């Protein structure tokens, strides 16, 4: 009787190796979500949504119902409706933070199952600054008890010089955000304007959105879809967990010597002034090119970059073909674990004012 039972059980079809591989391969692709908070964050999410993002979900969060109405995303969430009645925060981050807390469960339900979470905002206003901090802290608390594999990456801009009053809001916000995220990629709008060739305010915002959008889309797709060289979750974690601030640079090159051109621009036109690049903890190099991109070029880009970093720094790279980039090569360099000279200088400038 017992032997019969054993044979009967053996006849029950169990998972084959092929099925197992298929199942684990599916589970092993990390899930990515990008959340835009406040006006700037939502504009970046719209930029990415318009171009499409393979394998990533886009969530837009705002207190401003009118702005949310014109935002393109997979999911839009109006936060703090009792507090702000859909009218925005008028520049007060305390209100942005309370608004996030009012609707925190809804936002967390949308994002917390992802392995990699990008939180995008322009620091200096009310909703973005307050809500990105509120969300990053809520996620940190949630993950510390769940043990789920995750990486929370803040991606923020610093205000333009003309927005003097907003700078101290941004600076305070960044300090708290840094403590709650694994890494915060900081883009200084002022550097961006210079790099992009002294553009008028509105166009500079467009360039900022394009830069952040390319970063989120590029990293996400290299992780979630088959690429020339894949990035994986463990790679990213190695350079981004507990890494503090990160700076990003993007360069494009065309024709002969395009790789050298692109690398040079990505390294020199950094969008955050770094104090000492030789102290960096890690470097992520992302290379994208048209159908003609070769592995030789990708390797070459990585080799040139390696030379400018300390030998201890961990370097990871990914590469993908982007059909829109006909004949061009685009290189993105993300340097993690850095200090910002610019932010330190700012601290000094905001210190006590002498009247005599
Ligand atoms: N990258 C980028 N930055 C922007 C954009 N709009 C504004 N900013 C920057 O982001 C900062 C915050 O602006 P918003 O995002 O509009 O502010 P908010 O978070 O919606 O805050 P409230 O409107 O006060 O609730 C500004 O001071 C600008 O420096 C944008 O479209 N793109
Ligand atoms: Mg707003």
CSV table of C-alpha atoms in Angstrom, one decimal, residues 14 32 81 122 161 164 199 214 268 291 293 317 326:
chain,number,residue,atom,x,y,z
A,14,UNK,CA,6.5,18.1,-10.6
A,32,UNK,CA,11.4,49.2,-10.8
A,81,UNK,CA,-6.8,66.5,-0.3
A,122,UNK,CA,12.8,69.5,-7.5
A,161,UNK,CA,20.7,80.9,-8.1
A,164,UNK,CA,17.6,82.4,-3.3
A,199,UNK,CA,19.7,78.6,-21.6
A,214,UNK,CA,17.3,59.7,-19.4
A,268,UNK,CA,33.8,67.0,-17.0
A,291,UNK,CA,22.6,49.8,-33.9
A,293,UNK,CA,27.4,50.4,-31.1
A,317,UNK,CA,28.7,49.2,-16.3
A,326,UNK,CA,21.7,56.8,-34.9
